[in-house]
JSON list of C-alpha atoms and ligand atoms in Angstrom, two decimals:
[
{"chain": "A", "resi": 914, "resn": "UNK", "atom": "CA", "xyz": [-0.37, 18.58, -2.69]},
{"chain": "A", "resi": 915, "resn": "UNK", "atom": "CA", "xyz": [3.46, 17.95, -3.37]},
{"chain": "A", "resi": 916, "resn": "UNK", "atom": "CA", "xyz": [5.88, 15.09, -4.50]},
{"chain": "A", "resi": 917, "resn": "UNK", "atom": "CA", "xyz": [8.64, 14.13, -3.11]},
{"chain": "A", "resi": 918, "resn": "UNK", "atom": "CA", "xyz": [10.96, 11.95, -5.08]},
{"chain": "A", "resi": 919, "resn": "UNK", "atom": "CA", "xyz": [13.50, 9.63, -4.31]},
{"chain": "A", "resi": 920, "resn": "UNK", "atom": "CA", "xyz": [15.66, 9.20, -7.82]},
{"chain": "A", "resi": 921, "resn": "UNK", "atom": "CA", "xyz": [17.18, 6.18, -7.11]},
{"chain": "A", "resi": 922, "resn": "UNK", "atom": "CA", "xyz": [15.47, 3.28, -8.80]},
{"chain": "A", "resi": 923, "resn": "UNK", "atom": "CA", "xyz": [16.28, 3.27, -12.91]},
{"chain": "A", "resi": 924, "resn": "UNK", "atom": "CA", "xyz": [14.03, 5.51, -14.91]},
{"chain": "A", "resi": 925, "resn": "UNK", "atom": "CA", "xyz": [11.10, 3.15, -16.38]},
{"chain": "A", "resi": 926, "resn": "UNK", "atom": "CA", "xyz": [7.74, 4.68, -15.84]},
{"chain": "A", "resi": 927, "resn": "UNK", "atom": "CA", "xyz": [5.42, 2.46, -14.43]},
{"chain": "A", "resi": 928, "resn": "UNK", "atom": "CA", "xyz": [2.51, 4.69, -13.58]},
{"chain": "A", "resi": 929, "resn": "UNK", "atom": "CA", "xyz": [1.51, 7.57, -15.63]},
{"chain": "A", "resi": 930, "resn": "UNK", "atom": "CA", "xyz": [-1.52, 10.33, -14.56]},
{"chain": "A", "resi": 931, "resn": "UNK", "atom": "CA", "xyz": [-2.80, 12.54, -17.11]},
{"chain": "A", "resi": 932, "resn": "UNK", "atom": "CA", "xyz": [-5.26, 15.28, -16.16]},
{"chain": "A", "resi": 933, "resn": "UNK", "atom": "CA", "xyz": [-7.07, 13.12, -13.65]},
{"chain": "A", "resi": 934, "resn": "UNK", "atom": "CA", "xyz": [-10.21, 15.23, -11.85]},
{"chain": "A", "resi": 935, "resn": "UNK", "atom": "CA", "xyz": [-12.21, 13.38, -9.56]},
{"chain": "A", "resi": 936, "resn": "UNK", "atom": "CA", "xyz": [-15.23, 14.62, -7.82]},
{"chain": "A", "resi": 937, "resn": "UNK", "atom": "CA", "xyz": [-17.34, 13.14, -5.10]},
{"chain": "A", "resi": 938, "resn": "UNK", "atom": "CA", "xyz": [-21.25, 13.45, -5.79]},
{"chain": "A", "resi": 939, "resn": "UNK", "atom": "CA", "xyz": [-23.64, 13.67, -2.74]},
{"chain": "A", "resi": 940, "resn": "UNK", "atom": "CA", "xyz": [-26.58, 11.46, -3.36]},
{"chain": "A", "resi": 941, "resn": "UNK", "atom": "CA", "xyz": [-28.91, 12.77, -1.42]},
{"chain": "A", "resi": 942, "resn": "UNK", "atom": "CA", "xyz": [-28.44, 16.35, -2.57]},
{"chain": "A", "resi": 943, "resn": "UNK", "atom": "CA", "xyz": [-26.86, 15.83, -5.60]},
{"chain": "A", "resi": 944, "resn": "UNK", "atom": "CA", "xyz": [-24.60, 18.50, -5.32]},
{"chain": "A", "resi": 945, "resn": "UNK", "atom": "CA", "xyz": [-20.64, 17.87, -6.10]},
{"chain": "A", "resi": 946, "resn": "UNK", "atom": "CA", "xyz": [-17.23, 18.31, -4.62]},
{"chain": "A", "resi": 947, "resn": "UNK", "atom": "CA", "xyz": [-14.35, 18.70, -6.22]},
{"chain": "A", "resi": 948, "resn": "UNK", "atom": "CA", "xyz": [-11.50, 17.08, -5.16]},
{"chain": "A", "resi": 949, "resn": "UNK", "atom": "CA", "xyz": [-8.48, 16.53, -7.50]},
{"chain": "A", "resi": 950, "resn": "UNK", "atom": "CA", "xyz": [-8.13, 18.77, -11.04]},
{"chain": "A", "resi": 951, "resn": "UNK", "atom": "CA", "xyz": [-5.47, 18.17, -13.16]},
{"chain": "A", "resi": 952, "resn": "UNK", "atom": "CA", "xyz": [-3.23, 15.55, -11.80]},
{"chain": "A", "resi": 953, "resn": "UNK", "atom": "CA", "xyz": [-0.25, 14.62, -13.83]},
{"chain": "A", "resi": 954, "resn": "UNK", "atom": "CA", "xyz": [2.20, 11.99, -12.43]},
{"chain": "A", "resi": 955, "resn": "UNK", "atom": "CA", "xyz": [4.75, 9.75, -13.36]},
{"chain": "A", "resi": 956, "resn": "UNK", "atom": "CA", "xyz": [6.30, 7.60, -10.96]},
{"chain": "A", "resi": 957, "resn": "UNK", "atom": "CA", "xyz": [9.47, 5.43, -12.57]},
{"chain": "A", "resi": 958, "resn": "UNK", "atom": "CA", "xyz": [9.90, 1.48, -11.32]},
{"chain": "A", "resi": 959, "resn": "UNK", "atom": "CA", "xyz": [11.20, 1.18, -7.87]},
{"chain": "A", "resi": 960, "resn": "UNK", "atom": "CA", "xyz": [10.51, 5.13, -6.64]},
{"chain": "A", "resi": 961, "resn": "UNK", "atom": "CA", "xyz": [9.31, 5.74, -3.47]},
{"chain": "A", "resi": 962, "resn": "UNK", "atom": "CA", "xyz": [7.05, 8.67, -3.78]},
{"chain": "A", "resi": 963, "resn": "UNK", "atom": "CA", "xyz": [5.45, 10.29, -0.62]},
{"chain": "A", "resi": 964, "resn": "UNK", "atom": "CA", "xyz": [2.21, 12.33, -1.74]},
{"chain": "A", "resi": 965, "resn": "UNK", "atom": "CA", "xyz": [2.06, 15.33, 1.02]},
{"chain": "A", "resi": 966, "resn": "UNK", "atom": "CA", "xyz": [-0.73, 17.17, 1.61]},
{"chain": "A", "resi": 967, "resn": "UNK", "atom": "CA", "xyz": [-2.74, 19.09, 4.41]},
{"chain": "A", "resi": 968, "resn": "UNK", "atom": "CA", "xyz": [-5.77, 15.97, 5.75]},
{"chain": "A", "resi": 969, "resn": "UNK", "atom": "CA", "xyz": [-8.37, 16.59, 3.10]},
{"chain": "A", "resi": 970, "resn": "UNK", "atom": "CA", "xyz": [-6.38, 17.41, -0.05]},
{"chain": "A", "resi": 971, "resn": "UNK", "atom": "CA", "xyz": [-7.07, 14.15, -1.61]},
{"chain": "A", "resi": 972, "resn": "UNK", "atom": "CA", "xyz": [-4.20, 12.10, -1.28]},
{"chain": "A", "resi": 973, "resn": "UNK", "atom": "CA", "xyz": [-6.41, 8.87, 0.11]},
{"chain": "A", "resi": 974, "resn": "UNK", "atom": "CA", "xyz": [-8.32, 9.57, -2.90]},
{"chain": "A", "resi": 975, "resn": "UNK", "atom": "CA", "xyz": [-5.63, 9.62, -5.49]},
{"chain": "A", "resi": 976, "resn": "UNK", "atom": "CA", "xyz": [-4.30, 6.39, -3.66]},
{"chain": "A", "resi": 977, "resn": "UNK", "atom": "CA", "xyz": [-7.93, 4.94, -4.28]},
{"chain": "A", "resi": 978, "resn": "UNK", "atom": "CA", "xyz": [-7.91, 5.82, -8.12]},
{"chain": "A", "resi": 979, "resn": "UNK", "atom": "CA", "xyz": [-4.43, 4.88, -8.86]},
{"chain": "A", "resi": 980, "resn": "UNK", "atom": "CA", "xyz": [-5.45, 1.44, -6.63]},
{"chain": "A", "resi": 981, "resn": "UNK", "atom": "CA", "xyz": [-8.27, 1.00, -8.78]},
{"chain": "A", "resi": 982, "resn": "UNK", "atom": "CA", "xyz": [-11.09, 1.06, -6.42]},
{"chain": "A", "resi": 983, "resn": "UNK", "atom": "CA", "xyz": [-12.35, 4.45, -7.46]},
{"chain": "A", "resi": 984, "resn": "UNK", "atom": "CA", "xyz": [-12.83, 5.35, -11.26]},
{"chain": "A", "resi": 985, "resn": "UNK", "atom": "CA", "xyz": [-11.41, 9.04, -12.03]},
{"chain": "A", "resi": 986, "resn": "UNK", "atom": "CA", "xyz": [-14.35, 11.36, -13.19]},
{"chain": "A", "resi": 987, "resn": "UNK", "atom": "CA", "xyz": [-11.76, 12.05, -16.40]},
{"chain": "A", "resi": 988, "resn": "UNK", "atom": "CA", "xyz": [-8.44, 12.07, -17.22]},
{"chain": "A", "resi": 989, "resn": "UNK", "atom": "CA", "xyz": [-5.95, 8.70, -17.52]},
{"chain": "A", "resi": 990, "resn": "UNK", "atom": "CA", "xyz": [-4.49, 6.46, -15.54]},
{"chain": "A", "resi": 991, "resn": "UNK", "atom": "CA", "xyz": [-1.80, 3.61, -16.53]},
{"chain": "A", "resi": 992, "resn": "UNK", "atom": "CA", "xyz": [0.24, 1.20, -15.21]},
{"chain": "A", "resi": 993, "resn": "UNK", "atom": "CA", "xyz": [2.62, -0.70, -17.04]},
{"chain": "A", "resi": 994, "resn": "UNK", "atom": "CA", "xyz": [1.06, 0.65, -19.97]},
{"chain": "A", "resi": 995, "resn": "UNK", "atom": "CA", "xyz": [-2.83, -0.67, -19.49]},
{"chain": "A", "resi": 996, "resn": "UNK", "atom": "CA", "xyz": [-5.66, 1.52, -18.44]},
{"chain": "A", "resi": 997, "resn": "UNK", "atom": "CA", "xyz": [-6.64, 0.72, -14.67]},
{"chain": "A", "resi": 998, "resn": "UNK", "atom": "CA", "xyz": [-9.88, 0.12, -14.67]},
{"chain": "A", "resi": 999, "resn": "UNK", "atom": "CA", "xyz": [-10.20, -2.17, -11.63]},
{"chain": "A", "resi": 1000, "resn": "UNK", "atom": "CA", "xyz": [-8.08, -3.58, -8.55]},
{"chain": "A", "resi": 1001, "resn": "UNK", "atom": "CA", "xyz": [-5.38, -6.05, -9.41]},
{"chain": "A", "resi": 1002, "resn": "UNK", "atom": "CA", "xyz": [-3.17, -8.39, -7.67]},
{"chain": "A", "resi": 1003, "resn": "UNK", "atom": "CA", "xyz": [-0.37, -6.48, -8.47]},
{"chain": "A", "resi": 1004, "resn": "UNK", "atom": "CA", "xyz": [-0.85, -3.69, -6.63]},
{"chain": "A", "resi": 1005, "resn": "UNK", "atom": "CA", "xyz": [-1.66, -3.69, -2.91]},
{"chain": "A", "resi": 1006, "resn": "UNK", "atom": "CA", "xyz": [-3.48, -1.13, -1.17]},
{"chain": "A", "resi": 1007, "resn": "UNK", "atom": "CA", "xyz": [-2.47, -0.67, 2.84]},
{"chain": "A", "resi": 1008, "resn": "UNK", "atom": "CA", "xyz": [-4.38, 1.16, 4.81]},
{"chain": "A", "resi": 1009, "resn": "UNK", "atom": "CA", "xyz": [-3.73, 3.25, 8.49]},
{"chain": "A", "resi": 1010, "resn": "UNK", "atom": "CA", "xyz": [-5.29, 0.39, 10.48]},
{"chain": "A", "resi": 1011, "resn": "UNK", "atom": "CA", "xyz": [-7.91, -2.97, 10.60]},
{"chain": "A", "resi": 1012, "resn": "UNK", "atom": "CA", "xyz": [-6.25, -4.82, 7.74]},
{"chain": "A", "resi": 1013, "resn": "UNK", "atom": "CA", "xyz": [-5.28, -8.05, 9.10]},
{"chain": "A", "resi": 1014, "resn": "UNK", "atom": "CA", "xyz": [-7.56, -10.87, 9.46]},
{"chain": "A", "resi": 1015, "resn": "UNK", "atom": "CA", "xyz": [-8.11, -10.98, 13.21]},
{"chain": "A", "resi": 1016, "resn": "UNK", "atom": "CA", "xyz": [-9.27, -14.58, 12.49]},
{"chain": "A", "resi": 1017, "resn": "UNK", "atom": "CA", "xyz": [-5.92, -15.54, 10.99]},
{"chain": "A", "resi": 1018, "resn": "UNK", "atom": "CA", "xyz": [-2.36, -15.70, 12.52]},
{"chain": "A", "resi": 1019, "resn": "UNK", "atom": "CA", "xyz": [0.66, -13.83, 11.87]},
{"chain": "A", "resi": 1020, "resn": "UNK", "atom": "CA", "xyz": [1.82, -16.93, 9.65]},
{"chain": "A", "resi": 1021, "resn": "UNK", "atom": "CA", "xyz": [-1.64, -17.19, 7.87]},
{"chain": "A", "resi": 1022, "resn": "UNK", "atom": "CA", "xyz": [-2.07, -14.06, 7.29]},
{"chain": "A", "resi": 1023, "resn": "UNK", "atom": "CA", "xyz": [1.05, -13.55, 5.41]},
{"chain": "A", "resi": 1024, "resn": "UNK", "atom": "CA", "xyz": [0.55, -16.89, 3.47]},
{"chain": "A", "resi": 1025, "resn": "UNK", "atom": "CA", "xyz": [-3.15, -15.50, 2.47]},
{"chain": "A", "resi": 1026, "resn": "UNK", "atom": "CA", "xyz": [-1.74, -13.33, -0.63]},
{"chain": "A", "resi": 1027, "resn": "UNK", "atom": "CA", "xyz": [0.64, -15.41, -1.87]},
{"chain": "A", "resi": 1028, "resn": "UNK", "atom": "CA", "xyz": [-0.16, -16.98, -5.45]},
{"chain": "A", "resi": 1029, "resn": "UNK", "atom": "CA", "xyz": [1.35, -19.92, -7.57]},
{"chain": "A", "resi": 1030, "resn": "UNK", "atom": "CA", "xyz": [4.10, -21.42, -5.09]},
{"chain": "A", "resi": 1031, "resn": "UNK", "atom": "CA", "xyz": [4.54, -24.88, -4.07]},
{"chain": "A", "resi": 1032, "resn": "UNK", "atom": "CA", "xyz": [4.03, -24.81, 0.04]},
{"chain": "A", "resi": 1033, "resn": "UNK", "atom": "CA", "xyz": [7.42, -25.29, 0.63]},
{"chain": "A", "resi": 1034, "resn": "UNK", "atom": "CA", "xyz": [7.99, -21.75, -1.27]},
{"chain": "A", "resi": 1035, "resn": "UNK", "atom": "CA", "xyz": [4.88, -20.53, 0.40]},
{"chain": "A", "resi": 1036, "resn": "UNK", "atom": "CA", "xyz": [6.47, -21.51, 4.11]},
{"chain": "A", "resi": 1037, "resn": "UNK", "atom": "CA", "xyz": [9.50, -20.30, 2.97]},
{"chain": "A", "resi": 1038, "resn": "UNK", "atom": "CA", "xyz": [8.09, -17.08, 1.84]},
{"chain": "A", "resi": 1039, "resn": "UNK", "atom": "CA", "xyz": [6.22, -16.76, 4.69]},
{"chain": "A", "resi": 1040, "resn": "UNK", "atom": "CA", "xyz": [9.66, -17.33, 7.15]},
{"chain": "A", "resi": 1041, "resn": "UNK", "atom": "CA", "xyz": [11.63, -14.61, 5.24]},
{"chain": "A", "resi": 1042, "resn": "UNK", "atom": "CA", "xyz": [9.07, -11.98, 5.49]},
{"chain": "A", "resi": 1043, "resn": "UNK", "atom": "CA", "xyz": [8.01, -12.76, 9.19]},
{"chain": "A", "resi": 1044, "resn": "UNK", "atom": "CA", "xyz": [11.81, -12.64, 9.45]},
{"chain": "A", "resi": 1045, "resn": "UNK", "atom": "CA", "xyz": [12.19, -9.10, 7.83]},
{"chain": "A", "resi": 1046, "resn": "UNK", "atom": "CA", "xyz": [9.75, -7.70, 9.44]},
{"chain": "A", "resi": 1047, "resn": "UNK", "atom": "CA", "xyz": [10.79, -8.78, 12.89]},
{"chain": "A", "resi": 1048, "resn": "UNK", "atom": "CA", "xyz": [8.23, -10.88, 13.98]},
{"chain": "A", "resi": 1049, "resn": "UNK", "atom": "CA", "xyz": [10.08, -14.37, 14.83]},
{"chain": "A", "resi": 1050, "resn": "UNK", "atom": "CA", "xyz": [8.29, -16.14, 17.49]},
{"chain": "A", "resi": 1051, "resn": "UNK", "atom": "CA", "xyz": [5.03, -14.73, 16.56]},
{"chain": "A", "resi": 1052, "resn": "UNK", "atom": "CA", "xyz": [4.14, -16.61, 13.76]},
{"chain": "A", "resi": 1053, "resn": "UNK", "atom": "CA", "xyz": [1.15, -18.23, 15.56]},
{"chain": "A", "resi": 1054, "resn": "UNK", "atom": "CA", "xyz": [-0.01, -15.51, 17.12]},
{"chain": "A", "resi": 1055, "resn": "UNK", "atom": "CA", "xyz": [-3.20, -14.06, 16.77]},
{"chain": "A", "resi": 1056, "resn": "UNK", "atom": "CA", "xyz": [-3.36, -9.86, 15.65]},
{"chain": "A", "resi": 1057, "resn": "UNK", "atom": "CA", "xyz": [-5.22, -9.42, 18.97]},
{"chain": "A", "resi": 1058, "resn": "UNK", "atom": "CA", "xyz": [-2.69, -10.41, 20.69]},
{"chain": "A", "resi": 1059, "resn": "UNK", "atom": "CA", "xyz": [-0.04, -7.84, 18.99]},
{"chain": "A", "resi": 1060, "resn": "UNK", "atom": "CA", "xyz": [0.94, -4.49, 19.10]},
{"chain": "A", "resi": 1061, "resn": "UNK", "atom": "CA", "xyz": [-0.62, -1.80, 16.88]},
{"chain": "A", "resi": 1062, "resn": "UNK", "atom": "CA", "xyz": [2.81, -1.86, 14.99]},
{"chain": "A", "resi": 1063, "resn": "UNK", "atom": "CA", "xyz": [3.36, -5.27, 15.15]},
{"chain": "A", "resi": 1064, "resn": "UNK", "atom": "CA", "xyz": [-0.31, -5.64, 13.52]},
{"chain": "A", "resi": 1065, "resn": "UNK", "atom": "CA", "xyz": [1.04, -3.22, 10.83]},
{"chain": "A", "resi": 1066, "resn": "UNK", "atom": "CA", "xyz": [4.11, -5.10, 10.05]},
{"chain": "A", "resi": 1067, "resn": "UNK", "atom": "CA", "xyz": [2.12, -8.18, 9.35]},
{"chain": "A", "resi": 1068, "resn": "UNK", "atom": "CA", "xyz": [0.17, -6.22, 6.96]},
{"chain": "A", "resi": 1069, "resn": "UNK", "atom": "CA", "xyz": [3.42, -4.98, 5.55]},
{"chain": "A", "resi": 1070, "resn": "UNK", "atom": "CA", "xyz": [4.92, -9.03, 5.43]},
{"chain": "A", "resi": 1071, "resn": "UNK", "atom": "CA", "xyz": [1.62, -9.90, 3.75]},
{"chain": "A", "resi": 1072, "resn": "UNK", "atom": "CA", "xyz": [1.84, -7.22, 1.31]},
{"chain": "A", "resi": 1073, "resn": "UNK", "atom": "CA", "xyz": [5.44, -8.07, 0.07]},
{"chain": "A", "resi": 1074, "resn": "UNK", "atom": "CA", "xyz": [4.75, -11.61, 0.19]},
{"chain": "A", "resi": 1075, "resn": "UNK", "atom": "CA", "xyz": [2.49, -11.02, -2.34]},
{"chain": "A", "resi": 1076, "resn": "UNK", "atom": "CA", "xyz": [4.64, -9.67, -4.59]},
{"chain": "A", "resi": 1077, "resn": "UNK", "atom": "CA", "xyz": [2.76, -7.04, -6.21]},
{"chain": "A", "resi": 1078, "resn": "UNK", "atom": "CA", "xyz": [4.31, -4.49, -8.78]},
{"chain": "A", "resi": 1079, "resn": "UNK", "atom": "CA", "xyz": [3.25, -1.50, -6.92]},
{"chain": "A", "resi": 1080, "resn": "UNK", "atom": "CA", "xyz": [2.58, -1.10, -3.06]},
{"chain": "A", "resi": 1081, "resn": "UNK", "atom": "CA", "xyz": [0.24, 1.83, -2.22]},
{"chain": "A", "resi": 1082, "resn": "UNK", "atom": "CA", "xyz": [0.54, 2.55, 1.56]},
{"chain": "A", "resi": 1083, "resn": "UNK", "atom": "CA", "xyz": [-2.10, 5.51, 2.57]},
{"chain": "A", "resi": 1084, "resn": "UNK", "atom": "CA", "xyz": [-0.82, 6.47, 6.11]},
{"chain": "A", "resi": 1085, "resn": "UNK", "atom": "CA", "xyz": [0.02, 2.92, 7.08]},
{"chain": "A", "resi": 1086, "resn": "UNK", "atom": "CA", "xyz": [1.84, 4.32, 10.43]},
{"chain": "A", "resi": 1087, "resn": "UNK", "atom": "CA", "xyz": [-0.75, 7.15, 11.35]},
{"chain": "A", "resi": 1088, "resn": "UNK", "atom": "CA", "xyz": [-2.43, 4.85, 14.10]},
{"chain": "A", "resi": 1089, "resn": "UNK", "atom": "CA", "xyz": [0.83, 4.60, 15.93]},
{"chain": "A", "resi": 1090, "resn": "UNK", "atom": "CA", "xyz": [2.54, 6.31, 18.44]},
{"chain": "A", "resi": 1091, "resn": "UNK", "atom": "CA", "xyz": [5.76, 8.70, 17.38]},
{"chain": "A", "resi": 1092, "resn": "UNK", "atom": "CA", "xyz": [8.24, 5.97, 18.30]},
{"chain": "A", "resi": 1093, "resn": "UNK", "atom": "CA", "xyz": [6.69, 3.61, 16.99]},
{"chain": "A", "resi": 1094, "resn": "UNK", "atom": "CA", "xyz": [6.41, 5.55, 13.84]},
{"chain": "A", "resi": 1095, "resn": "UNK", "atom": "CA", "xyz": [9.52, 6.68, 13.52]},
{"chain": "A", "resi": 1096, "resn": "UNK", "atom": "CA", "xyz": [11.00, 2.94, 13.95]},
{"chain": "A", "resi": 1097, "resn": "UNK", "atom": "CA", "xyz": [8.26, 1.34, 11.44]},
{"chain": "A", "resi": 1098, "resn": "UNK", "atom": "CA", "xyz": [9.47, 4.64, 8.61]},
{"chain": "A", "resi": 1099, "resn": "UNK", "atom": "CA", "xyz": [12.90, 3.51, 9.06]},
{"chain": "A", "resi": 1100, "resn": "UNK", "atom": "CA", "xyz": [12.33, -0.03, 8.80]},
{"chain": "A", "resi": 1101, "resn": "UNK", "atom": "CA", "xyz": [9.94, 0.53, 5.57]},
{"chain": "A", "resi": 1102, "resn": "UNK", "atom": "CA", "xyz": [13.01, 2.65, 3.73]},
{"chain": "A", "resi": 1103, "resn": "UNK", "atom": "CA", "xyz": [15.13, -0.02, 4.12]},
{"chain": "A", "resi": 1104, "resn": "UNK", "atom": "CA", "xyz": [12.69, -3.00, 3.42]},
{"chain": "A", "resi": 1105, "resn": "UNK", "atom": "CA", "xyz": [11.44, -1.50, 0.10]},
{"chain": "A", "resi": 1106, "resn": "UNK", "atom": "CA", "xyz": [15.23, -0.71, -1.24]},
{"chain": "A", "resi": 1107, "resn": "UNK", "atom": "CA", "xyz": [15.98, -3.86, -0.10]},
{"chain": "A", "resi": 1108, "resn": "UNK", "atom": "CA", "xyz": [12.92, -5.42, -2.41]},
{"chain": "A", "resi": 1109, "resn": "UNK", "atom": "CA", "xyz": [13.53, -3.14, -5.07]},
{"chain": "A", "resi": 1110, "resn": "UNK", "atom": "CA", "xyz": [9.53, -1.71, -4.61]},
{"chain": "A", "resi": 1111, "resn": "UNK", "atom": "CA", "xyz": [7.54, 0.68, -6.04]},
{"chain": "A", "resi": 1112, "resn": "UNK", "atom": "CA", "xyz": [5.90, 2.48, -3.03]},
{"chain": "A", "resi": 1113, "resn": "UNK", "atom": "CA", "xyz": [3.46, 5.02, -3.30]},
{"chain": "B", "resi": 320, "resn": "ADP", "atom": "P1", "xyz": [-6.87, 13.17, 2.39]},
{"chain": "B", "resi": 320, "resn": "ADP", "atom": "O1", "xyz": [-6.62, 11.71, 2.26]},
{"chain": "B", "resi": 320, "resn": "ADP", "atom": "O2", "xyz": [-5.84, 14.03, 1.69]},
{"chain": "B", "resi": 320, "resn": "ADP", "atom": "O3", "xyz": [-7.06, 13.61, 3.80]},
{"chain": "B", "resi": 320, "resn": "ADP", "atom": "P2", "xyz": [-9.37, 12.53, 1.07]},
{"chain": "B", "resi": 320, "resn": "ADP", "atom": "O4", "xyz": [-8.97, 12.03, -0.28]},
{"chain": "B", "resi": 320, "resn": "ADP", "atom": "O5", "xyz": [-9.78, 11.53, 2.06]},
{"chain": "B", "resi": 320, "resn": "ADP", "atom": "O6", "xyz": [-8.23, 13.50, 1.62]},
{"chain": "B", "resi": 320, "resn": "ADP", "atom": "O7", "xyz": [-10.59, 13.51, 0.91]},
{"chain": "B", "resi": 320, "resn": "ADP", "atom": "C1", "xyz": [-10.55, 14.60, -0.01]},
{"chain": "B", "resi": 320, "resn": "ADP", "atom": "C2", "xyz": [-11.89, 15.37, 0.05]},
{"chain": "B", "resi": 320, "resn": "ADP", "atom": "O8", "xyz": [-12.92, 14.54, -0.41]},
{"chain": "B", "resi": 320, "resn": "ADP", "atom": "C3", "xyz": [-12.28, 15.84, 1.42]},
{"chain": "B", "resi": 320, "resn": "ADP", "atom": "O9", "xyz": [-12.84, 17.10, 1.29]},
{"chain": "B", "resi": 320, "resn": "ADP", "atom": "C4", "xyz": [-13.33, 14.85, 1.87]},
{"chain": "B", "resi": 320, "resn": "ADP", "atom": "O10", "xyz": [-14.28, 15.44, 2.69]},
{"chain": "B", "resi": 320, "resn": "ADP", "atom": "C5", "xyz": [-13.95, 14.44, 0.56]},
{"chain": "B", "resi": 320, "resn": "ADP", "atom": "N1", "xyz": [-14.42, 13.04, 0.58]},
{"chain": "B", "resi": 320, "resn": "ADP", "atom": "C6", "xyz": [-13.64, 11.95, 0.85]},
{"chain": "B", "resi": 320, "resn": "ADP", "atom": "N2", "xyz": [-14.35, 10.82, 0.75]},
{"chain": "B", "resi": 320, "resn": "ADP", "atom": "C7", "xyz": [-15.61, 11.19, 0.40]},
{"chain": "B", "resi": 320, "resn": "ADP", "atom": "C8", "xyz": [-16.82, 10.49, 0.13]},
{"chain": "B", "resi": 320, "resn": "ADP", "atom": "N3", "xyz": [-16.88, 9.15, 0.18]},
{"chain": "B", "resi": 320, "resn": "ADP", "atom": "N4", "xyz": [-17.93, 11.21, -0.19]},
{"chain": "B", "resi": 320, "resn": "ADP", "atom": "C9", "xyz": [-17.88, 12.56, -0.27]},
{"chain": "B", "resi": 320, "resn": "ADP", "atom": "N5", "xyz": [-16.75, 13.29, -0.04]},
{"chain": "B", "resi": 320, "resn": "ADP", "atom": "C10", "xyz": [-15.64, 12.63, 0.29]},
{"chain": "B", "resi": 321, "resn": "MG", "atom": "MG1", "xyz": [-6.36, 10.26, 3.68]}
]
């Protein structure tokens, strides 16, 4: 697994790995895999880190402990300073596919994260991300009714109307096709430097 670091954002260290092994037990045989052995990583406020790997390495699983939905087997993980020892609203988890609310629109699915605003700020939080992420006109659409990358900028707008600290994207453009993916990477870069983000 490798690290590839983009040094732009101001030094402050806002996640910190130390020695982190994590190993997957099979219940019904209870014999164990290994999967990650001495992790150490730092990644400083507003990075954008890209953990690269052959399919298998571990990366979803280092996304999952440093998410908080999986407990490392030992080791320590931080961020901003506090042990993570569950999920937290601050940091957003976005998957490959399947994460909007089919149930929801484009404009209520964005508004479902958002915390503590008035509703004007909420529609007017909601308006700037659909805006940014290029989805005027669909705000009352239904995800059925979108495109596979349209579904996965509405995760995206939801995510960053949210506002969380850290934004943990495990191969959020894999489903797509190359085009596609190639449009949504270049759109990301320059969404998260324009939101100041920590991406992982
Ligand atoms: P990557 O995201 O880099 O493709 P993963 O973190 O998904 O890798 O998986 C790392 C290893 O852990 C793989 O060998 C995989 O088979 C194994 N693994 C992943 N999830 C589980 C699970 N729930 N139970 C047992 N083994 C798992
Ligand atoms: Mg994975």
């Amino acid at each position: 697994m490798g690290v590839q670091r983009n040094m732009s954002g101001p030094p402050v260290p806002i996640v910190s790995v130390r020695d982190v092994q994590f190993r997957y037990r099979n219940p019904s045989t209870g014999s164990c895999v290994e999967v990650l052995k001495g992790i150490d990583l730092d990644i400083c406020e507003g990075e954008f880190i890209c953990i690269i790997g052959p399919s298998g390495c571990g990366k979803s699983t280092l996304l999952n402990i440093l998410a908080g939905f999986l407990p490392a087997c030992s080791g320590e993980v931080a961020i901003e300073g506090e042990a993570v020892t569950g999920p937290s609203r601050h940091r957003i988890l976005i998957f490959q596919e399947g994460g909007v609310f089919p149930w929801l629109t484009v404009r209520q699915n964005i508004e479902f994260g958002i915390v503590g605003l008035s509703r004007n700020e909420r529609h007017a939080t909601v308006e700037r991300y659909v805006k940014m992420v290029g989805l005027s006109g669909f705000e009352a659409t239904y995800p059925h009714a979108l495109s596979g990358g349209m579904r996965q900028r509405v995760e995206l707008a939801r995510a960053l109307a949210a506002n969380p600290r850290i934004l943990f994207m495990d191969e959020p453009f894999g489903s797509l096709d190359y085009l596609t993916r190639l449009k949504m990477r270049s759109d990301l870069i320059g969404i998260c430097q324009a939101e100041q983000k920590t991406v992982v």
